[in-house]
């Protein structure tokens, strides 16, 4: 009998070793092992993921900007928390907020904070509470372009505003040439792409133009594109694909979607033009102010920064969740997943996927708020 127990224990340990090896293969350098109970796991890179009572399926929707980050988090979390399924649709910020206020998702991702009317609507689904904004993912909005033979390009806010409002039509325009005296700019039509869906990326990009060059950008901000001209595509992946396949194309997208494309350096008035990167985005976010009240942690970004090494076209994606009144069947999984996302190791995964981690003082407040969700 004792021998049988020893054999069973040996088999269990062997299975655990195989499970850890499979997780390592699936997650690159992330060594995720399962305790076998599904309650918690220890990982060399992802740290201690506390599954607590997480179980079942979790539905979420929203920002496509953070989709790559969410996918990376889900991969780690579901490897640790057996039996949990997280389905994040990534249909855009507008779709996510609508789904949240209609009560069809447990949380939503949005690159813009909730508007007052959206907070009011959220009270219908958050019993005794309301929707709050938790800044979780940062990143630069890269300006990606496809111009053969031009590997380095500098643009400023006025020039970008004129390009995206169809006032500058060719790549060899005088305004572009003045910023790039050494570039061989072709006589090629500019194909400017914007998002067709309601997008927080659009909201943040146009907020940058409004803040920095109001004389050249007189159009409304918001999630919907309002300027004339240009072509449209759905989602961050859609505009990224159009830039890659269209000569003369230019568009705005998160850095993780612009990996294989040329990106613009922005002349902000700093000592040197600033390129989009994880570090330059975090530097810009560190200058943000928390303007939310109560448990809401919405931020006010300084799009007009001229600080050296701070990339101005930066967004923050919020996870939108009820502060109180979350559904009992999804609350444990929501809290566990958000806790992991906000953890030191969860934030570390952002940098590995071309996103910017939240500055320490901001993410500390997020962790405290997540712990108090009910």
mmCIF file of C-alpha atoms in Angstrom:
data_model
loop_
_atom_site.group_PDB
_atom_site.id
_atom_site.type_symbol
_atom_site.label_atom_id
_atom_site.label_comp_id
_atom_site.label_asym_id
_atom_site.label_seq_id
_atom_site.Cartn_x
_atom_site.Cartn_y
_atom_site.Cartn_z
ATOM 1 C CA UNK A 1 0.000 0.000 0.000
ATOM 2 C CA UNK A 2 2.815 2.351 0.914
ATOM 3 C CA UNK A 3 4.556 1.482 -2.340
ATOM 4 C CA UNK A 4 1.398 2.277 -4.305
ATOM 5 C CA UNK A 5 1.172 5.708 -2.643
ATOM 6 C CA UNK A 6 4.836 6.364 -3.486
ATOM 7 C CA UNK A 7 4.240 5.360 -7.107
ATOM 8 C CA UNK A 8 1.211 7.616 -7.356
ATOM 9 C CA UNK A 9 3.224 10.491 -5.889
ATOM 10 C CA UNK A 10 6.037 9.873 -8.364
ATOM 11 C CA UNK A 11 3.572 9.885 -11.252
ATOM 12 C CA UNK A 12 2.023 13.119 -9.987
ATOM 13 C CA UNK A 13 5.413 14.777 -9.718
ATOM 14 C CA UNK A 14 6.292 13.576 -13.194
ATOM 15 C CA UNK A 15 3.076 14.995 -14.587
ATOM 16 C CA UNK A 16 3.799 18.298 -12.837
ATOM 17 C CA UNK A 17 7.243 18.448 -14.414
ATOM 18 C CA UNK A 18 5.778 17.778 -17.859
ATOM 19 C CA UNK A 19 3.129 20.438 -17.269
ATOM 20 C CA UNK A 20 5.828 22.966 -16.332
ATOM 21 C CA UNK A 21 7.851 22.079 -19.416
ATOM 22 C CA UNK A 22 4.824 22.482 -21.673
ATOM 23 C CA UNK A 23 4.060 25.871 -20.122
ATOM 24 C CA UNK A 24 7.652 26.948 -20.671
ATOM 25 C CA UNK A 25 7.415 25.963 -24.329
ATOM 26 C CA UNK A 26 4.131 27.791 -24.772
ATOM 27 C CA UNK A 27 5.186 30.991 -23.025
ATOM 28 C CA UNK A 28 8.761 31.448 -24.130
ATOM 29 C CA UNK A 29 10.860 32.396 -21.128
ATOM 30 C CA UNK A 30 7.862 32.367 -18.773
ATOM 31 C CA UNK A 31 8.196 29.306 -16.546
ATOM 32 C CA UNK A 32 4.647 28.628 -15.417
ATOM 33 C CA UNK A 33 4.055 25.611 -13.238
ATOM 34 C CA UNK A 34 0.734 24.365 -11.872
ATOM 35 C CA UNK A 35 0.328 23.252 -8.293
ATOM 36 C CA UNK A 36 -2.392 20.885 -9.447
ATOM 37 C CA UNK A 37 -5.048 22.490 -7.253
ATOM 38 C CA UNK A 38 -5.798 25.426 -9.561
ATOM 39 C CA UNK A 39 -5.643 27.795 -6.584
ATOM 40 C CA UNK A 40 -2.269 29.388 -7.219
ATOM 41 C CA UNK A 41 0.900 28.972 -9.196
ATOM 42 C CA UNK A 42 4.483 30.107 -8.997
ATOM 43 C CA UNK A 43 6.217 31.315 -12.132
ATOM 44 C CA UNK A 44 9.796 32.481 -12.601
ATOM 45 C CA UNK A 45 8.721 35.542 -14.569
ATOM 46 C CA UNK A 46 4.995 35.964 -13.973
ATOM 47 C CA UNK A 47 5.464 35.702 -10.223
ATOM 48 C CA UNK A 48 2.791 34.308 -7.931
ATOM 49 C CA UNK A 49 -0.567 34.335 -9.699
ATOM 50 C CA UNK A 50 -3.236 34.015 -7.020
ATOM 51 C CA UNK A 51 -6.223 32.326 -8.587
ATOM 52 C CA UNK A 52 -8.236 32.411 -5.350
ATOM 53 C CA UNK A 53 -11.794 31.404 -6.366
ATOM 54 C CA UNK A 54 -11.393 32.258 -10.064
ATOM 55 C CA UNK A 55 -13.409 29.892 -12.214
ATOM 56 C CA UNK A 56 -15.507 29.588 -15.343
ATOM 57 C CA UNK A 57 -15.697 31.933 -18.303
ATOM 58 C CA UNK A 58 -15.079 35.676 -18.193
ATOM 59 C CA UNK A 59 -16.344 37.867 -21.032
ATOM 60 C CA UNK A 60 -14.771 41.242 -21.757
ATOM 61 C CA UNK A 61 -14.562 43.637 -24.691
ATOM 62 C CA UNK A 62 -13.096 46.994 -25.626
ATOM 63 C CA UNK A 63 -9.865 48.648 -26.657
ATOM 64 C CA UNK A 64 -8.069 46.918 -29.499
ATOM 65 C CA UNK A 65 -5.010 48.934 -28.445
ATOM 66 C CA UNK A 66 -4.460 46.639 -25.465
ATOM 67 C CA UNK A 67 -5.464 43.390 -27.220
ATOM 68 C CA UNK A 68 -1.886 42.140 -27.551
ATOM 69 C CA UNK A 69 -1.260 42.884 -23.876
ATOM 70 C CA UNK A 70 -4.471 41.169 -22.790
ATOM 71 C CA UNK A 71 -3.572 38.116 -24.887
ATOM 72 C CA UNK A 72 -0.188 37.878 -23.153
ATOM 73 C CA UNK A 73 -1.807 38.188 -19.715
ATOM 74 C CA UNK A 74 -4.519 35.657 -20.521
ATOM 75 C CA UNK A 75 -1.921 33.158 -21.670
ATOM 76 C CA UNK A 76 -0.126 33.325 -18.323
ATOM 77 C CA UNK A 77 -3.245 33.550 -16.164
ATOM 78 C CA UNK A 78 -5.156 30.660 -17.709
ATOM 79 C CA UNK A 79 -2.047 28.478 -17.625
ATOM 80 C CA UNK A 80 -1.937 29.069 -13.886
ATOM 81 C CA UNK A 81 -5.661 29.027 -13.126
ATOM 82 C CA UNK A 82 -6.974 25.817 -14.601
ATOM 83 C CA UNK A 83 -10.586 25.830 -15.724
ATOM 84 C CA UNK A 84 -10.693 29.601 -16.280
ATOM 85 C CA UNK A 85 -11.491 30.964 -19.738
ATOM 86 C CA UNK A 86 -11.133 34.665 -20.545
ATOM 87 C CA UNK A 87 -12.628 35.900 -23.793
ATOM 88 C CA UNK A 88 -11.534 39.468 -24.582
ATOM 89 C CA UNK A 89 -13.057 40.492 -27.907
ATOM 90 C CA UNK A 90 -11.097 43.701 -28.543
ATOM 91 C CA UNK A 91 -13.855 45.291 -30.606
ATOM 92 C CA UNK A 92 -12.781 48.859 -29.812
ATOM 93 C CA UNK A 93 -13.218 51.225 -26.882
ATOM 94 C CA UNK A 94 -16.700 52.348 -27.914
ATOM 95 C CA UNK A 95 -17.961 48.782 -28.204
ATOM 96 C CA UNK A 96 -16.422 47.888 -24.861
ATOM 97 C CA UNK A 97 -18.021 50.757 -22.955
ATOM 98 C CA UNK A 98 -21.406 50.010 -24.550
ATOM 99 C CA UNK A 99 -21.133 46.329 -23.622
ATOM 100 C CA UNK A 100 -20.193 47.251 -20.058
ATOM 101 C CA UNK A 101 -23.063 49.692 -19.537
ATOM 102 C CA UNK A 102 -25.448 47.086 -20.968
ATOM 103 C CA UNK A 103 -24.165 44.514 -18.499
ATOM 104 C CA UNK A 104 -22.997 41.966 -21.080
ATOM 105 C CA UNK A 105 -19.313 41.932 -20.027
ATOM 106 C CA UNK A 106 -17.587 41.686 -16.659
ATOM 107 C CA UNK A 107 -15.134 44.458 -17.505
ATOM 108 C CA UNK A 108 -14.226 46.610 -20.470
ATOM 109 C CA UNK A 109 -11.077 48.193 -21.853
ATOM 110 C CA UNK A 110 -11.136 51.788 -23.030
ATOM 111 C CA UNK A 111 -8.446 54.221 -24.137
ATOM 112 C CA UNK A 112 -10.648 57.053 -22.883
ATOM 113 C CA UNK A 113 -12.080 57.534 -19.418
ATOM 114 C CA UNK A 114 -15.821 57.159 -18.891
ATOM 115 C CA UNK A 115 -17.912 60.191 -19.725
ATOM 116 C CA UNK A 116 -20.412 61.462 -17.124
ATOM 117 C CA UNK A 117 -23.351 59.994 -19.025
ATOM 118 C CA UNK A 118 -21.545 56.639 -19.241
ATOM 119 C CA UNK A 119 -20.949 56.674 -15.482
ATOM 120 C CA UNK A 120 -24.671 57.298 -15.003
ATOM 121 C CA UNK A 121 -25.527 54.399 -17.308
ATOM 122 C CA UNK A 122 -23.115 52.124 -15.435
ATOM 123 C CA UNK A 123 -25.105 52.564 -12.221
ATOM 124 C CA UNK A 124 -27.843 50.461 -13.787
ATOM 125 C CA UNK A 125 -25.540 47.431 -13.882
ATOM 126 C CA UNK A 126 -23.335 48.163 -10.855
ATOM 127 C CA UNK A 127 -25.777 47.588 -8.014
ATOM 128 C CA UNK A 128 -25.052 50.179 -5.359
ATOM 129 C CA UNK A 129 -21.963 51.374 -7.211
ATOM 130 C CA UNK A 130 -20.721 52.674 -10.555
ATOM 131 C CA UNK A 131 -18.157 52.096 -13.251
ATOM 132 C CA UNK A 132 -14.625 53.301 -12.501
ATOM 133 C CA UNK A 133 -11.503 53.758 -14.626
ATOM 134 C CA UNK A 134 -8.356 51.824 -13.682
ATOM 135 C CA UNK A 135 -5.260 52.847 -15.719
ATOM 136 C CA UNK A 136 -3.553 49.560 -16.522
ATOM 137 C CA UNK A 137 -1.808 49.731 -19.899
ATOM 138 C CA UNK A 138 0.271 52.543 -21.329
ATOM 139 C CA UNK A 139 1.819 53.000 -24.691
ATOM 140 C CA UNK A 140 2.814 55.372 -27.422
ATOM 141 C CA UNK A 141 0.583 55.904 -30.421
ATOM 142 C CA UNK A 142 3.119 55.357 -33.151
ATOM 143 C CA UNK A 143 2.780 57.114 -36.493
ATOM 144 C CA UNK A 144 3.566 54.357 -38.957
ATOM 145 C CA UNK A 145 4.283 55.041 -42.629
ATOM 146 C CA UNK A 146 5.164 53.215 -45.834
ATOM 147 C CA UNK A 147 7.420 55.257 -48.107
ATOM 148 C CA UNK A 148 10.013 53.277 -50.014
ATOM 149 C CA UNK A 149 13.547 54.574 -49.502
ATOM 150 C CA UNK A 150 12.643 56.767 -46.510
ATOM 151 C CA UNK A 151 13.768 54.900 -43.418
ATOM 152 C CA UNK A 152 13.893 57.915 -41.111
ATOM 153 C CA UNK A 153 11.213 60.585 -40.921
ATOM 154 C CA UNK A 154 10.529 63.526 -38.590
ATOM 155 C CA UNK A 155 7.134 65.224 -38.380
ATOM 156 C CA UNK A 156 5.644 67.793 -36.020
ATOM 157 C CA UNK A 157 2.102 68.474 -34.854
ATOM 158 C CA UNK A 158 1.182 71.084 -37.507
ATOM 159 C CA UNK A 159 2.402 68.834 -40.313
ATOM 160 C CA UNK A 160 0.578 65.801 -38.924
ATOM 161 C CA UNK A 161 -2.607 67.834 -38.603
ATOM 162 C CA UNK A 162 -2.383 68.907 -42.245
ATOM 163 C CA UNK A 163 -1.618 65.370 -43.427
ATOM 164 C CA UNK A 164 -4.585 63.857 -41.598
ATOM 165 C CA UNK A 165 -6.984 66.621 -42.688
ATOM 166 C CA UNK A 166 -6.039 66.234 -46.356
ATOM 167 C CA UNK A 167 -4.267 69.607 -46.625
ATOM 168 C CA UNK A 168 -0.850 68.079 -47.323
ATOM 169 C CA UNK A 169 -1.322 65.574 -50.122
ATOM 170 C CA UNK A 170 2.149 64.510 -51.331
ATOM 171 C CA UNK A 171 5.207 63.146 -49.566
ATOM 172 C CA UNK A 172 7.532 65.701 -51.151
ATOM 173 C CA UNK A 173 5.493 68.602 -49.761
ATOM 174 C CA UNK A 174 7.602 71.568 -48.664
ATOM 175 C CA UNK A 175 6.536 71.254 -45.004
ATOM 176 C CA UNK A 176 7.725 67.621 -44.827
ATOM 177 C CA UNK A 177 10.910 68.394 -46.740
ATOM 178 C CA UNK A 178 11.798 71.211 -44.333
ATOM 179 C CA UNK A 179 11.687 68.801 -41.399
ATOM 180 C CA UNK A 180 13.678 66.176 -43.329
ATOM 181 C CA UNK A 181 16.381 67.970 -45.332
ATOM 182 C CA UNK A 182 18.424 64.798 -45.884
ATOM 183 C CA UNK A 183 15.554 62.538 -46.948
ATOM 184 C CA UNK A 184 14.820 61.697 -50.573
ATOM 185 C CA UNK A 185 11.086 62.276 -50.486
ATOM 186 C CA UNK A 186 9.233 60.926 -53.529
ATOM 187 C CA UNK A 187 6.489 62.616 -55.510
ATOM 188 C CA UNK A 188 4.001 60.134 -54.079
ATOM 189 C CA UNK A 189 0.414 60.646 -52.969
ATOM 190 C CA UNK A 190 -0.133 60.390 -49.207
ATOM 191 C CA UNK A 191 -2.657 57.712 -48.229
ATOM 192 C CA UNK A 192 -3.777 58.664 -44.713
ATOM 193 C CA UNK A 193 -5.723 56.002 -42.839
ATOM 194 C CA UNK A 194 -7.863 56.504 -39.747
ATOM 195 C CA UNK A 195 -10.009 54.204 -37.643
ATOM 196 C CA UNK A 196 -13.519 53.451 -38.924
ATOM 197 C CA UNK A 197 -14.724 52.214 -35.538
ATOM 198 C CA UNK A 198 -15.096 54.300 -32.402
ATOM 199 C CA UNK A 199 -11.657 54.238 -30.882
ATOM 200 C CA UNK A 200 -9.874 55.595 -27.848
ATOM 201 C CA UNK A 201 -6.749 55.631 -29.985
ATOM 202 C CA UNK A 202 -8.458 58.142 -32.262
ATOM 203 C CA UNK A 203 -9.560 60.103 -29.192
ATOM 204 C CA UNK A 204 -6.010 60.351 -27.834
ATOM 205 C CA UNK A 205 -4.444 61.128 -31.211
ATOM 206 C CA UNK A 206 -6.873 63.972 -31.868
ATOM 207 C CA UNK A 207 -6.469 65.249 -28.288
ATOM 208 C CA UNK A 208 -2.765 65.574 -29.065
ATOM 209 C CA UNK A 209 -3.509 67.602 -32.217
ATOM 210 C CA UNK A 210 -6.058 69.792 -30.418
ATOM 211 C CA UNK A 211 -3.632 70.477 -27.551
ATOM 212 C CA UNK A 212 -0.586 71.214 -29.699
ATOM 213 C CA UNK A 213 -1.819 72.779 -32.928
ATOM 214 C CA UNK A 214 -5.379 74.108 -32.547
ATOM 215 C CA UNK A 215 -4.919 76.490 -35.477
ATOM 216 C CA UNK A 216 -4.386 73.527 -37.790
ATOM 217 C CA UNK A 217 -6.826 71.081 -36.192
ATOM 218 C CA UNK A 218 -10.276 72.567 -35.766
ATOM 219 C CA UNK A 219 -12.198 69.309 -35.630
ATOM 220 C CA UNK A 220 -13.916 67.731 -32.666
ATOM 221 C CA UNK A 221 -12.144 65.157 -30.575
ATOM 222 C CA UNK A 222 -13.705 61.964 -29.346
ATOM 223 C CA UNK A 223 -13.681 58.309 -30.315
ATOM 224 C CA UNK A 224 -15.179 58.907 -33.777
ATOM 225 C CA UNK A 225 -13.061 60.369 -36.596
ATOM 226 C CA UNK A 226 -14.455 63.752 -37.727
ATOM 227 C CA UNK A 227 -11.843 65.247 -40.086
ATOM 228 C CA UNK A 228 -12.360 65.207 -43.859
ATOM 229 C CA UNK A 229 -10.469 63.048 -46.332
ATOM 230 C CA UNK A 230 -8.423 59.957 -45.803
ATOM 231 C CA UNK A 231 -9.407 56.319 -45.796
ATOM 232 C CA UNK A 232 -10.578 54.127 -42.954
ATOM 233 C CA UNK A 233 -10.009 50.654 -41.552
ATOM 234 C CA UNK A 234 -11.350 48.804 -38.544
ATOM 235 C CA UNK A 235 -9.261 48.297 -35.430
ATOM 236 C CA UNK A 236 -5.573 48.765 -34.781
ATOM 237 C CA UNK A 237 -4.789 45.623 -36.754
ATOM 238 C CA UNK A 238 -6.806 46.960 -39.694
ATOM 239 C CA UNK A 239 -4.960 50.262 -40.051
ATOM 240 C CA UNK A 240 -1.632 48.491 -39.479
ATOM 241 C CA UNK A 241 -2.358 46.091 -42.321
ATOM 242 C CA UNK A 242 -3.312 48.958 -44.644
ATOM 243 C CA UNK A 243 -0.036 50.760 -43.948
ATOM 244 C CA UNK A 244 1.993 47.633 -44.655
ATOM 245 C CA UNK A 245 0.318 46.926 -47.992
ATOM 246 C CA UNK A 246 -0.274 50.470 -49.319
ATOM 247 C CA UNK A 247 2.609 52.531 -50.778
ATOM 248 C CA UNK A 248 2.457 56.088 -49.445
ATOM 249 C CA UNK A 249 0.309 55.117 -46.462
ATOM 250 C CA UNK A 250 0.440 56.639 -42.995
ATOM 251 C CA UNK A 251 -1.658 55.985 -39.907
ATOM 252 C CA UNK A 252 -1.687 56.073 -36.113
ATOM 253 C CA UNK A 253 -1.563 52.881 -34.052
ATOM 254 C CA UNK A 254 -0.108 51.408 -30.898
ATOM 255 C CA UNK A 255 3.579 50.566 -31.054
ATOM 256 C CA UNK A 256 2.926 46.829 -30.784
ATOM 257 C CA UNK A 257 1.086 47.002 -34.118
ATOM 258 C CA UNK A 258 3.897 48.926 -35.815
ATOM 259 C CA UNK A 259 6.717 46.470 -35.129
ATOM 260 C CA UNK A 260 7.477 45.702 -38.768
ATOM 261 C CA UNK A 261 6.913 49.218 -40.106
ATOM 262 C CA UNK A 262 8.808 52.503 -40.192
ATOM 263 C CA UNK A 263 7.705 54.972 -37.516
ATOM 264 C CA UNK A 264 7.887 58.758 -37.298
ATOM 265 C CA UNK A 265 9.985 60.675 -34.766
ATOM 266 C CA UNK A 266 8.037 63.646 -33.377
ATOM 267 C CA UNK A 267 9.538 67.122 -33.187
ATOM 268 C CA UNK A 268 8.064 68.347 -29.886
ATOM 269 C CA UNK A 269 10.364 71.313 -29.409
ATOM 270 C CA UNK A 270 12.661 69.229 -27.199
ATOM 271 C CA UNK A 271 16.393 69.066 -27.881
ATOM 272 C CA UNK A 272 15.857 66.129 -30.260
ATOM 273 C CA UNK A 273 12.866 64.546 -32.032
ATOM 274 C CA UNK A 274 11.368 61.758 -29.919
ATOM 275 C CA UNK A 275 10.598 58.276 -31.209
ATOM 276 C CA UNK A 276 7.865 56.063 -29.861
ATOM 277 C CA UNK A 277 9.141 53.553 -27.318
ATOM 278 C CA UNK A 278 8.144 51.967 -24.037
ATOM 279 C CA UNK A 279 10.503 54.228 -22.091
ATOM 280 C CA UNK A 280 9.518 57.484 -23.809
ATOM 281 C CA UNK A 281 5.822 56.678 -23.249
ATOM 282 C CA UNK A 282 6.306 55.912 -19.554
ATOM 283 C CA UNK A 283 8.183 59.209 -19.220
ATOM 284 C CA UNK A 284 5.174 61.037 -20.628
ATOM 285 C CA UNK A 285 2.649 59.154 -18.476
ATOM 286 C CA UNK A 286 4.657 59.981 -15.358
ATOM 287 C CA UNK A 287 3.722 63.617 -16.012
ATOM 288 C CA UNK A 288 -0.011 62.787 -15.902
ATOM 289 C CA UNK A 289 -2.355 63.851 -13.097
ATOM 290 C CA UNK A 290 -5.068 61.734 -11.478
ATOM 291 C CA UNK A 291 -8.277 63.699 -12.023
ATOM 292 C CA UNK A 292 -10.825 61.009 -11.120
ATOM 293 C CA UNK A 293 -12.772 61.250 -7.885
ATOM 294 C CA UNK A 294 -13.433 58.568 -5.307
ATOM 295 C CA UNK A 295 -12.127 55.234 -6.544
ATOM 296 C CA UNK A 296 -11.943 56.440 -10.140
ATOM 297 C CA UNK A 297 -8.348 56.853 -11.303
ATOM 298 C CA UNK A 298 -8.769 58.575 -14.672
ATOM 299 C CA UNK A 299 -5.735 60.592 -15.748
ATOM 300 C CA UNK A 300 -5.060 63.887 -17.473
ATOM 301 C CA UNK A 301 -2.153 63.513 -19.889
ATOM 302 C CA UNK A 302 0.139 66.343 -20.943
ATOM 303 C CA UNK A 303 0.033 66.025 -24.729
ATOM 304 C CA UNK A 304 1.988 69.261 -25.186
ATOM 305 C CA UNK A 305 5.050 68.105 -23.245
ATOM 306 C CA UNK A 306 8.407 69.339 -24.495
ATOM 307 C CA UNK A 307 10.451 67.347 -22.022
ATOM 308 C CA UNK A 308 13.459 65.560 -23.457
ATOM 309 C CA UNK A 309 12.749 61.890 -23.999
ATOM 310 C CA UNK A 310 8.979 62.169 -23.478
ATOM 311 C CA UNK A 311 6.855 60.946 -26.394
ATOM 312 C CA UNK A 312 3.748 63.153 -26.566
ATOM 313 C CA UNK A 313 1.246 60.958 -28.460
ATOM 314 C CA UNK A 314 0.638 58.529 -25.659
ATOM 315 C CA UNK A 315 -2.458 56.762 -24.466
ATOM 316 C CA UNK A 316 -3.517 54.997 -21.317
ATOM 317 C CA UNK A 317 -5.954 52.114 -21.524
ATOM 318 C CA UNK A 318 -8.329 51.830 -18.593
ATOM 319 C CA UNK A 319 -9.962 48.675 -17.359
ATOM 320 C CA UNK A 320 -13.536 49.660 -16.556
ATOM 321 C CA UNK A 321 -15.196 47.751 -13.753
ATOM 322 C CA UNK A 322 -17.840 48.281 -11.075
ATOM 323 C CA UNK A 323 -16.446 49.576 -7.790
ATOM 324 C CA UNK A 324 -19.416 47.895 -6.082
ATOM 325 C CA UNK A 325 -22.135 45.612 -7.350
ATOM 326 C CA UNK A 326 -20.068 43.311 -9.536
ATOM 327 C CA UNK A 327 -21.844 40.070 -10.390
ATOM 328 C CA UNK A 328 -21.148 37.431 -7.773
ATOM 329 C CA UNK A 329 -20.327 34.725 -10.305
ATOM 330 C CA UNK A 330 -17.614 36.774 -12.038
ATOM 331 C CA UNK A 331 -16.232 38.945 -9.223
ATOM 332 C CA UNK A 332 -13.591 36.458 -7.973
ATOM 333 C CA UNK A 333 -12.207 35.961 -11.483
ATOM 334 C CA UNK A 334 -12.277 39.689 -12.285
ATOM 335 C CA UNK A 335 -10.413 40.561 -9.074
ATOM 336 C CA UNK A 336 -7.876 37.787 -9.536
ATOM 337 C CA UNK A 337 -7.180 38.678 -13.179
ATOM 338 C CA UNK A 338 -6.950 42.431 -12.534
ATOM 339 C CA UNK A 339 -4.707 41.774 -9.527
ATOM 340 C CA UNK A 340 -2.317 39.860 -11.768
ATOM 341 C CA UNK A 341 -2.442 42.537 -14.494
ATOM 342 C CA UNK A 342 -1.534 45.242 -11.968
ATOM 343 C CA UNK A 343 1.167 43.182 -10.249
ATOM 344 C CA UNK A 344 4.854 43.883 -10.730
ATOM 345 C CA UNK A 345 5.232 40.835 -12.935
ATOM 346 C CA UNK A 346 2.056 41.555 -14.855
ATOM 347 C CA UNK A 347 3.308 45.039 -15.640
ATOM 348 C CA UNK A 348 6.674 43.612 -16.646
ATOM 349 C CA UNK A 349 4.962 41.654 -19.415
ATOM 350 C CA UNK A 350 3.834 44.987 -20.911
ATOM 351 C CA UNK A 351 7.376 46.102 -21.675
ATOM 352 C CA UNK A 352 8.102 42.723 -23.248
ATOM 353 C CA UNK A 353 5.199 43.337 -25.658
ATOM 354 C CA UNK A 354 5.946 46.974 -26.607
ATOM 355 C CA UNK A 355 3.580 48.536 -24.080
ATOM 356 C CA UNK A 356 4.476 50.968 -21.318
ATOM 357 C CA UNK A 357 4.050 49.930 -17.673
ATOM 358 C CA UNK A 358 2.228 52.349 -15.431
ATOM 359 C CA UNK A 359 4.461 54.537 -13.231
ATOM 360 C CA UNK A 360 4.848 53.196 -9.680
ATOM 361 C CA UNK A 361 2.671 55.770 -7.917
ATOM 362 C CA UNK A 362 -0.230 55.184 -10.325
ATOM 363 C CA UNK A 363 -0.136 51.378 -10.361
ATOM 364 C CA UNK A 364 0.064 51.305 -6.548
ATOM 365 C CA UNK A 365 -3.287 53.104 -6.408
ATOM 366 C CA UNK A 366 -4.709 50.669 -8.955
ATOM 367 C CA UNK A 367 -3.688 47.682 -6.812
ATOM 368 C CA UNK A 368 -5.327 49.193 -3.745
ATOM 369 C CA UNK A 369 -8.556 49.851 -5.667
ATOM 370 C CA UNK A 370 -8.704 46.361 -7.180
ATOM 371 C CA UNK A 371 -8.294 44.818 -3.727
ATOM 372 C CA UNK A 372 -11.422 46.671 -2.580
ATOM 373 C CA UNK A 373 -13.737 45.725 -5.468
ATOM 374 C CA UNK A 374 -16.969 44.137 -4.322
#
